[in-house]
mmCIF file of C-alpha atoms and ligand atoms in Angstrom:
data_model
loop_
_atom_site.group_PDB
_atom_site.id
_atom_site.type_symbol
_atom_site.label_atom_id
_atom_site.label_comp_id
_atom_site.label_asym_id
_atom_site.label_seq_id
_atom_site.Cartn_x
_atom_site.Cartn_y
_atom_site.Cartn_z
ATOM 1 C CA MET A 1 -2.307 -4.482 15.362
ATOM 2 C CA LYS A 2 -0.943 -8.013 15.596
ATOM 3 C CA VAL A 3 -2.258 -10.635 13.165
ATOM 4 C CA GLN A 4 -0.336 -13.771 14.159
ATOM 5 C CA ALA A 5 0.001 -15.170 10.624
ATOM 6 C CA TRP A 6 1.538 -11.858 9.523
ATOM 7 C CA GLU A 7 3.986 -11.814 12.432
ATOM 8 C CA ASP A 8 5.156 -15.331 11.559
ATOM 9 C CA ALA A 9 5.581 -14.461 7.881
ATOM 10 C CA PHE A 10 7.423 -11.192 8.598
ATOM 11 C CA LYS A 11 10.002 -13.128 10.643
ATOM 12 C CA ASP A 12 10.545 -15.695 7.884
ATOM 13 C CA ASP A 13 12.481 -14.420 4.872
ATOM 14 C CA SER A 14 11.441 -17.417 2.762
ATOM 15 C CA THR A 15 7.667 -16.810 3.085
ATOM 16 C CA PHE A 16 5.672 -13.959 1.578
ATOM 17 C CA LEU A 17 2.149 -14.067 2.958
ATOM 18 C CA PHE A 18 0.910 -11.370 0.573
ATOM 19 C CA GLY A 19 2.778 -12.909 -2.372
ATOM 20 C CA SER A 20 6.323 -12.364 -3.559
ATOM 21 C CA ALA A 21 5.234 -10.944 -6.928
ATOM 22 C CA PRO A 22 4.331 -7.254 -7.102
ATOM 23 C CA ASN A 23 0.734 -6.189 -7.329
ATOM 24 C CA ARG A 24 -0.467 -6.452 -10.942
ATOM 25 C CA THR A 25 -1.324 -2.742 -11.066
ATOM 26 C CA ILE A 26 2.371 -1.977 -10.577
ATOM 27 C CA THR A 27 3.500 -4.084 -13.499
ATOM 28 C CA GLU A 28 0.643 -2.869 -15.708
ATOM 29 C CA LEU A 29 1.435 0.808 -15.085
ATOM 30 C CA GLU A 30 5.212 0.601 -14.723
ATOM 31 C CA HIS A 31 5.712 1.998 -18.225
ATOM 32 C CA LEU A 32 4.334 5.318 -16.912
ATOM 33 C CA PHE A 33 6.907 5.575 -14.097
ATOM 34 C CA ASP A 34 10.294 7.269 -14.480
ATOM 35 C CA LYS A 35 13.248 5.525 -12.836
ATOM 36 C CA LYS A 36 14.167 8.826 -11.140
ATOM 37 C CA TRP A 37 10.756 9.287 -9.544
ATOM 38 C CA SER A 38 10.476 9.619 -5.773
ATOM 39 C CA ILE A 39 8.299 6.754 -4.614
ATOM 40 C CA LEU A 40 6.519 6.222 -1.297
ATOM 41 C CA ASP A 41 5.106 2.811 -0.361
ATOM 42 C CA VAL A 42 2.617 3.330 2.479
ATOM 43 C CA GLY A 43 2.161 0.263 4.712
ATOM 44 C CA CYS A 44 4.725 -1.599 2.667
ATOM 45 C CA GLY A 45 4.458 -4.893 4.600
ATOM 46 C CA ASP A 46 7.351 -7.167 3.690
ATOM 47 C CA GLY A 47 7.925 -5.238 0.539
ATOM 48 C CA LYS A 48 6.613 -7.118 -2.452
ATOM 49 C CA ASN A 49 6.071 -3.836 -4.306
ATOM 50 C CA ALA A 50 8.980 -1.767 -2.974
ATOM 51 C CA VAL A 51 11.476 -4.607 -3.439
ATOM 52 C CA TYR A 52 10.222 -5.246 -6.969
ATOM 53 C CA LEU A 53 10.588 -1.566 -7.887
ATOM 54 C CA ALA A 54 14.088 -1.434 -6.374
ATOM 55 C CA LYS A 55 15.052 -4.480 -8.453
ATOM 56 C CA GLN A 56 13.718 -2.740 -11.568
ATOM 57 C CA GLY A 57 16.159 0.122 -10.954
ATOM 58 C CA PHE A 58 13.887 2.746 -9.387
ATOM 59 C CA GLU A 59 16.353 4.905 -7.513
ATOM 60 C CA SER A 60 14.400 6.683 -4.808
ATOM 61 C CA ILE A 61 12.044 4.498 -2.804
ATOM 62 C CA ASP A 62 10.793 5.306 0.693
ATOM 63 C CA ALA A 63 8.710 2.655 2.401
ATOM 64 C CA PHE A 64 7.131 2.602 5.822
ATOM 65 C CA ASP A 65 5.043 0.253 7.891
ATOM 66 C CA ILE A 66 3.811 0.238 11.459
ATOM 67 C CA ASN A 67 5.199 -3.272 11.912
ATOM 68 C CA GLU A 68 8.888 -3.416 12.823
ATOM 69 C CA ASN A 69 9.184 -7.069 11.770
ATOM 70 C CA ALA A 70 7.905 -6.217 8.288
ATOM 71 C CA VAL A 71 10.374 -3.366 7.933
ATOM 72 C CA GLY A 72 13.188 -5.508 9.364
ATOM 73 C CA LYS A 73 12.515 -8.132 6.716
ATOM 74 C CA ILE A 74 12.770 -5.556 3.910
ATOM 75 C CA GLU A 75 16.054 -4.340 5.377
ATOM 76 C CA ARG A 76 17.460 -7.905 5.413
ATOM 77 C CA ILE A 77 16.304 -8.438 1.814
ATOM 78 C CA CYS A 78 17.932 -5.164 0.734
ATOM 79 C CA THR A 79 21.204 -6.078 2.425
ATOM 80 C CA SER A 80 21.326 -9.577 0.948
ATOM 81 C CA GLN A 81 20.327 -8.441 -2.559
ATOM 82 C CA ASN A 82 22.206 -5.138 -2.569
ATOM 83 C CA LEU A 83 19.072 -3.032 -3.039
ATOM 84 C CA ARG A 84 18.316 0.445 -1.713
ATOM 85 C CA ILE A 85 15.012 1.258 -0.027
ATOM 86 C CA ASN A 86 14.729 3.941 2.674
ATOM 87 C CA THR A 87 12.635 2.218 5.307
ATOM 88 C CA GLN A 88 10.931 3.597 8.363
ATOM 89 C CA VAL A 89 8.863 2.053 11.138
ATOM 90 C CA THR A 90 6.008 4.486 11.558
ATOM 91 C CA SER A 91 2.289 4.717 11.052
ATOM 92 C CA VAL A 92 -0.014 6.473 8.626
ATOM 93 C CA ASN A 93 -0.982 8.731 11.547
ATOM 94 C CA ASP A 94 2.596 9.742 12.355
ATOM 95 C CA PHE A 95 4.438 9.807 9.022
ATOM 96 C CA VAL A 96 5.977 13.215 8.295
ATOM 97 C CA PHE A 97 6.321 14.282 4.667
ATOM 98 C CA GLU A 98 9.774 15.738 4.104
ATOM 99 C CA LYS A 99 9.748 15.834 0.326
ATOM 100 C CA GLN A 100 7.571 15.750 -2.765
ATOM 101 C CA TYR A 101 6.721 12.363 -4.269
ATOM 102 C CA ASP A 102 5.906 11.268 -7.816
ATOM 103 C CA LEU A 103 4.322 7.958 -6.919
ATOM 104 C CA VAL A 104 2.488 7.064 -3.715
ATOM 105 C CA LEU A 105 1.394 3.432 -3.362
ATOM 106 C CA SER A 106 -0.818 1.898 -0.750
ATOM 107 C CA PHE A 107 -2.026 -1.665 -1.091
ATOM 108 C CA GLY A 108 -4.285 -3.168 1.549
ATOM 109 C CA VAL A 109 -3.558 -0.661 4.311
ATOM 110 C CA TYR A 110 -6.058 2.164 4.807
ATOM 111 C CA HIS A 111 -8.912 -0.090 5.968
ATOM 112 C CA PHE A 112 -6.714 -0.740 9.040
ATOM 113 C CA VAL A 113 -6.531 2.971 9.814
ATOM 114 C CA ASP A 114 -9.184 5.179 11.378
ATOM 115 C CA LYS A 115 -11.120 6.810 8.544
ATOM 116 C CA ALA A 116 -10.446 10.407 9.598
ATOM 117 C CA GLU A 117 -6.723 9.523 9.809
ATOM 118 C CA TRP A 118 -6.422 7.931 6.367
ATOM 119 C CA LYS A 119 -8.377 10.748 4.796
ATOM 120 C CA ALA A 120 -6.072 13.306 6.443
ATOM 121 C CA PHE A 121 -3.044 11.303 5.288
ATOM 122 C CA ILE A 122 -4.286 11.209 1.686
ATOM 123 C CA LYS A 123 -4.731 14.987 1.755
ATOM 124 C CA LYS A 124 -1.133 15.418 2.998
ATOM 125 C CA ALA A 125 0.103 12.937 0.376
ATOM 126 C CA GLN A 126 -1.716 14.899 -2.324
ATOM 127 C CA ASP A 127 -0.159 18.159 -1.136
ATOM 128 C CA ASN A 128 3.254 16.459 -1.227
ATOM 129 C CA THR A 129 2.894 15.013 -4.717
ATOM 130 C CA ARG A 130 4.337 16.722 -7.783
ATOM 131 C CA VAL A 131 2.047 17.638 -10.671
ATOM 132 C CA GLY A 132 2.022 14.599 -12.977
ATOM 133 C CA GLY A 133 2.551 12.289 -10.016
ATOM 134 C CA ILE A 134 0.417 9.202 -9.479
ATOM 135 C CA HIS A 135 -1.357 7.686 -6.479
ATOM 136 C CA ILE A 136 -2.331 4.020 -6.435
ATOM 137 C CA ILE A 137 -4.610 2.843 -3.645
ATOM 138 C CA GLN A 138 -6.216 -0.517 -2.995
ATOM 139 C CA MET A 139 -8.368 -0.911 0.094
ATOM 140 C CA PHE A 140 -11.358 -2.889 1.318
ATOM 141 C CA ASN A 141 -14.826 -1.409 1.339
ATOM 142 C CA ASP A 142 -17.576 -2.302 3.776
ATOM 143 C CA SER A 143 -19.954 -4.012 1.354
ATOM 144 C CA ILE A 144 -18.634 -7.357 2.690
ATOM 145 C CA PRO A 145 -17.930 -7.566 6.452
ATOM 146 C CA PRO A 146 -14.292 -8.213 7.444
ATOM 147 C CA THR A 147 -13.187 -11.776 8.237
ATOM 148 C CA SER A 148 -12.480 -12.813 11.841
ATOM 149 C CA ASP A 149 -8.686 -12.487 11.533
ATOM 150 C CA ILE A 150 -8.797 -8.808 10.609
ATOM 151 C CA ALA A 151 -12.180 -7.726 12.029
ATOM 152 C CA PRO A 152 -10.734 -6.170 15.207
ATOM 153 C CA PHE A 153 -8.370 -4.057 13.102
ATOM 154 C CA ALA A 154 -10.495 -3.224 10.049
ATOM 155 C CA ILE A 155 -11.692 0.061 11.529
ATOM 156 C CA GLY A 156 -11.541 2.241 8.438
ATOM 157 C CA MET A 157 -13.180 0.373 5.575
ATOM 158 C CA ALA A 158 -14.313 2.732 2.825
ATOM 159 C CA LYS A 159 -17.852 3.268 1.633
ATOM 160 C CA GLU A 160 -18.233 2.510 -2.043
ATOM 161 C CA GLY A 161 -17.136 5.578 -4.023
ATOM 162 C CA GLU A 162 -15.709 7.387 -0.994
ATOM 163 C CA LEU A 163 -12.121 7.070 -2.157
ATOM 164 C CA CYS A 164 -12.934 8.565 -5.512
ATOM 165 C CA GLU A 165 -14.505 11.641 -3.929
ATOM 166 C CA LEU A 166 -11.142 12.516 -2.354
ATOM 167 C CA TYR A 167 -9.533 12.761 -5.794
ATOM 168 C CA GLU A 168 -11.773 15.443 -7.251
ATOM 169 C CA GLY A 169 -9.569 17.627 -9.466
ATOM 170 C CA TRP A 170 -7.202 14.730 -10.237
ATOM 171 C CA GLU A 171 -7.320 12.655 -13.416
ATOM 172 C CA ILE A 172 -8.839 9.305 -12.444
ATOM 173 C CA ILE A 173 -6.926 6.781 -14.543
ATOM 174 C CA GLN A 174 -8.697 3.782 -13.000
ATOM 175 C CA TYR A 175 -11.374 3.221 -10.383
ATOM 176 C CA LEU A 176 -12.439 -0.354 -9.759
ATOM 177 C CA SER A 177 -14.914 -1.974 -7.429
ATOM 178 C CA TYR A 178 -14.588 -5.736 -7.225
ATOM 179 C CA THR A 179 -14.709 -8.764 -4.969
ATOM 180 C CA PHE A 180 -12.086 -11.472 -4.686
ATOM 181 C CA GLU A 181 -11.680 -14.761 -2.852
ATOM 182 C CA GLU A 182 -8.858 -15.647 -0.472
ATOM 183 C CA GLU A 183 -7.905 -18.480 1.842
ATOM 184 C CA HIS A 184 -5.436 -18.241 4.772
ATOM 185 C CA PRO A 185 -4.223 -20.946 7.153
ATOM 186 C CA ASP A 186 -6.619 -19.639 9.868
ATOM 187 C CA VAL A 187 -9.507 -18.483 7.685
ATOM 188 C CA PRO A 188 -11.359 -20.713 5.215
ATOM 189 C CA LEU A 189 -12.214 -19.503 1.702
ATOM 190 C CA HIS A 190 -13.822 -16.065 1.996
ATOM 191 C CA LYS A 191 -14.543 -12.937 -0.019
ATOM 192 C CA HIS A 192 -13.377 -9.346 0.269
ATOM 193 C CA ALA A 193 -14.885 -6.275 -1.385
ATOM 194 C CA SER A 194 -12.214 -3.946 -2.651
ATOM 195 C CA ASN A 195 -11.710 -0.618 -4.367
ATOM 196 C CA LYS A 196 -8.727 0.307 -6.459
ATOM 197 C CA LEU A 197 -7.962 3.830 -7.527
ATOM 198 C CA VAL A 198 -5.218 5.126 -9.793
ATOM 199 C CA ALA A 199 -5.143 8.907 -10.100
ATOM 200 C CA ARG A 200 -2.775 11.491 -11.559
ATOM 201 C CA LYS A 201 -2.265 14.999 -10.184
ATOM 202 C CA ILE A 202 -3.045 17.582 -12.851
HETATM 203 C C1 SAM B 1 -2.321 -6.610 4.040
HETATM 204 S S1 SAM B 1 -0.766 -5.949 4.494
HETATM 205 C C2 SAM B 1 -0.233 -5.282 2.933
HETATM 206 C C3 SAM B 1 1.243 -5.065 2.866
HETATM 207 C C4 SAM B 1 1.768 -4.542 1.528
HETATM 208 N N1 SAM B 1 1.219 -3.238 1.220
HETATM 209 C C5 SAM B 1 1.498 -5.518 0.415
HETATM 210 O O1 SAM B 1 0.734 -5.204 -0.498
HETATM 211 O O2 SAM B 1 2.084 -6.616 0.448
HETATM 212 C C6 SAM B 1 -1.201 -4.514 5.415
HETATM 213 C C7 SAM B 1 -0.007 -3.790 6.011
HETATM 214 O O3 SAM B 1 -0.460 -2.548 6.574
HETATM 215 C C8 SAM B 1 0.320 -2.295 7.713
HETATM 216 N N2 SAM B 1 -0.395 -1.304 8.536
HETATM 217 C C9 SAM B 1 -1.525 -1.458 9.223
HETATM 218 N N3 SAM B 1 -1.879 -0.326 9.856
HETATM 219 C C10 SAM B 1 -0.912 0.574 9.555
HETATM 220 C C11 SAM B 1 -0.699 1.936 9.908
HETATM 221 N N4 SAM B 1 -1.540 2.594 10.707
HETATM 222 N N5 SAM B 1 0.398 2.566 9.430
HETATM 223 C C12 SAM B 1 1.274 1.902 8.618
HETATM 224 N N6 SAM B 1 1.123 0.603 8.257
HETATM 225 C C13 SAM B 1 0.038 -0.047 8.708
HETATM 226 C C14 SAM B 1 0.448 -3.670 8.357
HETATM 227 O O4 SAM B 1 1.481 -3.719 9.311
HETATM 228 C C15 SAM B 1 0.687 -4.542 7.123
HETATM 229 O O5 SAM B 1 2.052 -4.664 6.831
#
Protein backbone atom coordinates (compact mmCIF):
# COMPACT_ATOMS: atom_id res chain seq x y z
CA MET A 1 0.00 0.00 0.00
CA LYS A 2 1.27 3.47 -0.85
CA VAL A 3 -0.56 6.48 0.59
CA GLN A 4 1.42 9.43 -0.79
CA ALA A 5 1.03 11.65 2.30
CA TRP A 6 2.43 8.82 4.43
CA GLU A 7 5.39 8.28 2.10
CA ASP A 8 6.26 11.98 2.28
CA ALA A 9 6.00 12.04 6.07
CA PHE A 10 8.05 8.84 6.52
CA LYS A 11 10.91 10.43 4.55
CA ASP A 12 10.83 13.61 6.65
CA ASP A 13 12.20 13.23 10.17
CA SER A 14 10.68 16.56 11.26
CA THR A 15 7.06 15.60 10.44
CA PHE A 16 4.91 13.04 12.22
CA LEU A 17 1.71 12.55 10.25
CA PHE A 18 0.12 10.41 12.97
CA GLY A 19 1.35 12.74 15.73
CA SER A 20 4.61 12.76 17.62
CA ALA A 21 2.95 12.10 20.99
CA PRO A 22 2.14 8.49 21.90
CA ASN A 23 -1.40 7.24 21.74
CA ARG A 24 -3.27 8.25 24.91
CA THR A 25 -4.02 4.62 25.79
CA ILE A 26 -0.28 4.05 26.16
CA THR A 27 0.21 6.87 28.63
CA GLU A 28 -2.98 5.99 30.53
CA LEU A 29 -1.97 2.34 30.98
CA GLU A 30 1.80 2.75 31.25
CA HIS A 31 1.66 2.26 35.02
CA LEU A 32 0.67 -1.37 34.34
CA PHE A 33 3.74 -2.09 32.18
CA ASP A 34 7.04 -3.38 33.56
CA LYS A 35 10.20 -1.85 32.09
CA LYS A 36 11.52 -5.38 31.45
CA TRP A 37 8.50 -6.46 29.44
CA SER A 38 8.95 -7.70 25.88
CA ILE A 39 6.95 -5.36 23.68
CA LEU A 40 5.82 -5.77 20.07
CA ASP A 41 4.50 -2.79 18.09
CA VAL A 42 2.62 -4.15 15.07
CA GLY A 43 2.50 -1.74 12.11
CA CYS A 44 4.57 0.74 14.05
CA GLY A 45 4.57 3.45 11.35
CA ASP A 46 7.17 6.09 12.18
CA GLY A 47 7.19 5.01 15.75
CA LYS A 48 5.27 7.44 17.91
CA ASN A 49 4.49 4.65 20.39
CA ALA A 50 7.66 2.56 20.14
CA VAL A 51 9.93 5.61 20.33
CA TYR A 52 8.01 6.97 23.31
CA LEU A 53 8.31 3.65 25.16
CA ALA A 54 12.04 3.43 24.37
CA LYS A 55 12.49 6.94 25.77
CA GLN A 56 10.64 5.89 28.93
CA GLY A 57 13.24 3.16 29.48
CA PHE A 58 11.39 0.07 28.23
CA GLU A 59 14.24 -2.27 27.42
CA SER A 60 12.89 -4.78 24.93
CA ILE A 61 10.90 -3.32 22.06
CA ASP A 62 10.36 -5.02 18.71
CA ALA A 63 8.56 -3.01 16.06
CA PHE A 64 7.66 -3.89 12.51
CA ASP A 65 5.93 -2.26 9.59
CA ILE A 66 5.40 -3.18 5.97
CA ASN A 67 6.74 0.22 4.92
CA GLU A 68 10.53 0.42 4.67
CA ASN A 69 10.51 4.23 4.83
CA ALA A 70 8.62 4.13 8.12
CA VAL A 71 11.06 1.64 9.60
CA GLY A 72 14.03 3.59 8.21
CA LYS A 73 12.78 6.71 9.97
CA ILE A 74 12.58 4.90 13.32
CA GLU A 75 16.12 3.62 12.81
CA ARG A 76 17.39 7.18 12.14
CA ILE A 77 15.55 8.45 15.24
CA CYS A 78 17.05 5.66 17.36
CA THR A 79 20.55 6.40 16.11
CA SER A 80 20.28 10.14 16.67
CA GLN A 81 18.67 9.80 20.12
CA ASN A 82 20.61 6.74 21.27
CA LEU A 83 17.51 4.57 21.68
CA ARG A 84 17.13 0.83 21.14
CA ILE A 85 14.24 -0.61 19.15
CA ASN A 86 14.56 -3.86 17.18
CA THR A 87 12.95 -2.97 13.88
CA GLN A 88 11.90 -5.16 11.01
CA VAL A 89 10.36 -4.48 7.61
CA THR A 90 7.71 -7.15 7.31
CA SER A 91 3.97 -7.54 7.18
CA VAL A 92 1.31 -8.85 9.52
CA ASN A 93 0.98 -11.80 7.12
CA ASP A 94 4.68 -12.70 7.23
CA PHE A 95 5.85 -11.83 10.75
CA VAL A 96 7.33 -14.84 12.56
CA PHE A 97 7.01 -14.99 16.34
CA GLU A 98 10.34 -16.01 17.85
CA LYS A 99 9.59 -15.21 21.46
CA GLN A 100 6.86 -14.57 24.00
CA TYR A 101 5.64 -11.00 24.45
CA ASP A 102 4.13 -9.16 27.42
CA LEU A 103 2.64 -6.29 25.47
CA VAL A 104 1.43 -6.32 21.87
CA LEU A 105 0.31 -2.97 20.45
CA SER A 106 -1.41 -2.27 17.19
CA PHE A 107 -2.77 1.17 16.42
CA GLY A 108 -4.53 1.83 13.14
CA VAL A 109 -3.22 -1.19 11.25
CA TYR A 110 -5.49 -4.24 11.03
CA HIS A 111 -8.14 -2.54 8.86
CA PHE A 112 -5.41 -2.47 6.16
CA VAL A 113 -4.97 -6.24 6.37
CA ASP A 114 -7.21 -8.95 4.95
CA LYS A 115 -9.60 -10.01 7.71
CA ALA A 116 -8.62 -13.69 7.71
CA GLU A 117 -4.96 -12.60 7.95
CA TRP A 118 -5.37 -10.22 10.89
CA LYS A 119 -7.50 -12.73 12.74
CA ALA A 120 -4.84 -15.42 12.21
CA PHE A 121 -2.15 -12.97 13.35
CA ILE A 122 -4.06 -12.13 16.54
CA LYS A 123 -4.37 -15.84 17.33
CA LYS A 124 -0.59 -16.27 16.89
CA ALA A 125 0.05 -13.16 18.99
CA GLN A 126 -2.19 -14.56 21.73
CA ASP A 127 -0.33 -17.88 21.67
CA ASN A 128 2.94 -15.95 21.95
CA THR A 129 1.88 -13.75 24.85
CA ARG A 130 2.76 -14.57 28.45
CA VAL A 131 0.00 -14.96 31.02
CA GLY A 132 -0.56 -11.47 32.47
CA GLY A 133 0.45 -9.89 29.17
CA ILE A 134 -1.64 -7.19 27.52
CA HIS A 135 -2.85 -6.56 23.97
CA ILE A 136 -3.92 -3.10 22.86
CA ILE A 137 -5.66 -2.79 19.51
CA GLN A 138 -7.21 0.19 17.77
CA MET A 139 -8.75 -0.32 14.35
CA PHE A 140 -11.51 1.08 12.17
CA ASN A 141 -14.86 -0.63 11.90
CA ASP A 142 -17.12 -0.55 8.87
CA SER A 143 -19.97 1.50 10.33
CA ILE A 144 -18.53 4.52 8.47
CA PRO A 145 -17.12 3.89 4.96
CA PRO A 146 -13.39 4.56 4.50
CA THR A 147 -12.26 7.91 3.07
CA SER A 148 -10.91 8.12 -0.50
CA ASP A 149 -7.24 8.17 0.55
CA ILE A 150 -7.41 4.82 2.31
CA ALA A 151 -10.42 3.17 0.63
CA PRO A 152 -8.35 1.03 -1.76
CA PHE A 153 -6.37 -0.34 1.18
CA ALA A 154 -9.01 -0.59 3.92
CA ILE A 155 -9.80 -4.21 3.11
CA GLY A 156 -10.17 -5.59 6.61
CA MET A 157 -12.38 -3.23 8.59
CA ALA A 158 -13.95 -4.95 11.59
CA LYS A 159 -17.63 -5.46 12.23
CA GLU A 160 -18.73 -3.89 15.48
CA GLY A 161 -17.93 -6.31 18.32
CA GLU A 162 -15.90 -8.67 16.13
CA LEU A 163 -12.61 -7.81 17.80
CA CYS A 164 -14.00 -8.53 21.22
CA GLU A 165 -15.15 -12.00 20.19
CA LEU A 166 -11.52 -12.96 19.50
CA TYR A 167 -10.59 -12.27 23.12
CA GLU A 168 -12.98 -14.69 24.77
CA GLY A 169 -11.17 -16.12 27.81
CA TRP A 170 -9.09 -12.95 28.25
CA GLU A 171 -9.87 -10.20 30.75
CA ILE A 172 -11.28 -7.30 28.73
CA ILE A 173 -9.88 -4.21 30.45
CA GLN A 174 -11.42 -1.81 27.93
CA TYR A 175 -13.57 -2.08 24.82
CA LEU A 176 -14.60 1.15 23.16
CA SER A 177 -16.64 1.98 20.10
CA TYR A 178 -16.40 5.60 19.04
CA THR A 179 -16.18 7.99 16.12
CA PHE A 180 -13.64 10.75 15.65
CA GLU A 181 -12.99 13.54 13.16
CA GLU A 182 -9.79 14.05 11.18
CA GLU A 183 -8.51 16.32 8.45
CA HIS A 184 -5.52 15.59 6.15
CA PRO A 185 -3.96 17.74 3.43
CA ASP A 186 -5.75 15.65 0.74
CA VAL A 187 -8.96 14.82 2.59
CA PRO A 188 -11.32 17.43 4.07
CA LEU A 189 -12.79 17.02 7.56
CA HIS A 190 -14.21 13.49 7.84
CA LYS A 191 -15.20 10.88 10.41
CA HIS A 192 -13.89 7.42 11.22
CA ALA A 193 -15.59 4.72 13.29
CA SER A 194 -13.14 2.97 15.54
CA ASN A 195 -12.87 0.19 18.08
CA LYS A 196 -10.31 0.02 20.83
CA LEU A 197 -9.66 -3.09 22.85
CA VAL A 198 -7.35 -3.60 25.82
CA ALA A 199 -7.22 -7.18 27.05
CA ARG A 200 -5.10 -9.16 29.50
CA LYS A 201 -4.22 -12.84 29.14
CA ILE A 202 -5.42 -14.78 32.18
C1 LIG B 1 -2.24 4.73 10.26
S1 LIG B 1 -0.61 4.10 10.27
C2 LIG B 1 -0.36 3.87 12.02
C3 LIG B 1 1.08 3.78 12.39
C4 LIG B 1 1.36 3.63 13.89
N1 LIG B 1 0.80 2.40 14.41
C5 LIG B 1 0.85 4.82 14.66
O1 LIG B 1 -0.06 4.67 15.48
O2 LIG B 1 1.40 5.92 14.47
C6 LIG B 1 -0.81 2.46 9.67
C7 LIG B 1 0.50 1.71 9.49
O3 LIG B 1 0.20 0.34 9.18
C8 LIG B 1 1.19 -0.11 8.29
N2 LIG B 1 0.67 -1.32 7.63
C9 LIG B 1 -0.31 -1.42 6.73
N3 LIG B 1 -0.50 -2.69 6.34
C10 LIG B 1 0.42 -3.42 7.02
C11 LIG B 1 0.74 -4.81 7.06
N4 LIG B 1 0.08 -5.70 6.31
N5 LIG B 1 1.74 -5.22 7.87
C12 LIG B 1 2.43 -4.32 8.63
N6 LIG B 1 2.17 -2.99 8.63
C13 LIG B 1 1.17 -2.55 7.85
C14 LIG B 1 1.39 1.08 7.36
O4 LIG B 1 2.59 0.98 6.63
C15 LIG B 1 1.36 2.23 8.37
O5 LIG B 1 2.64 2.52 8.86
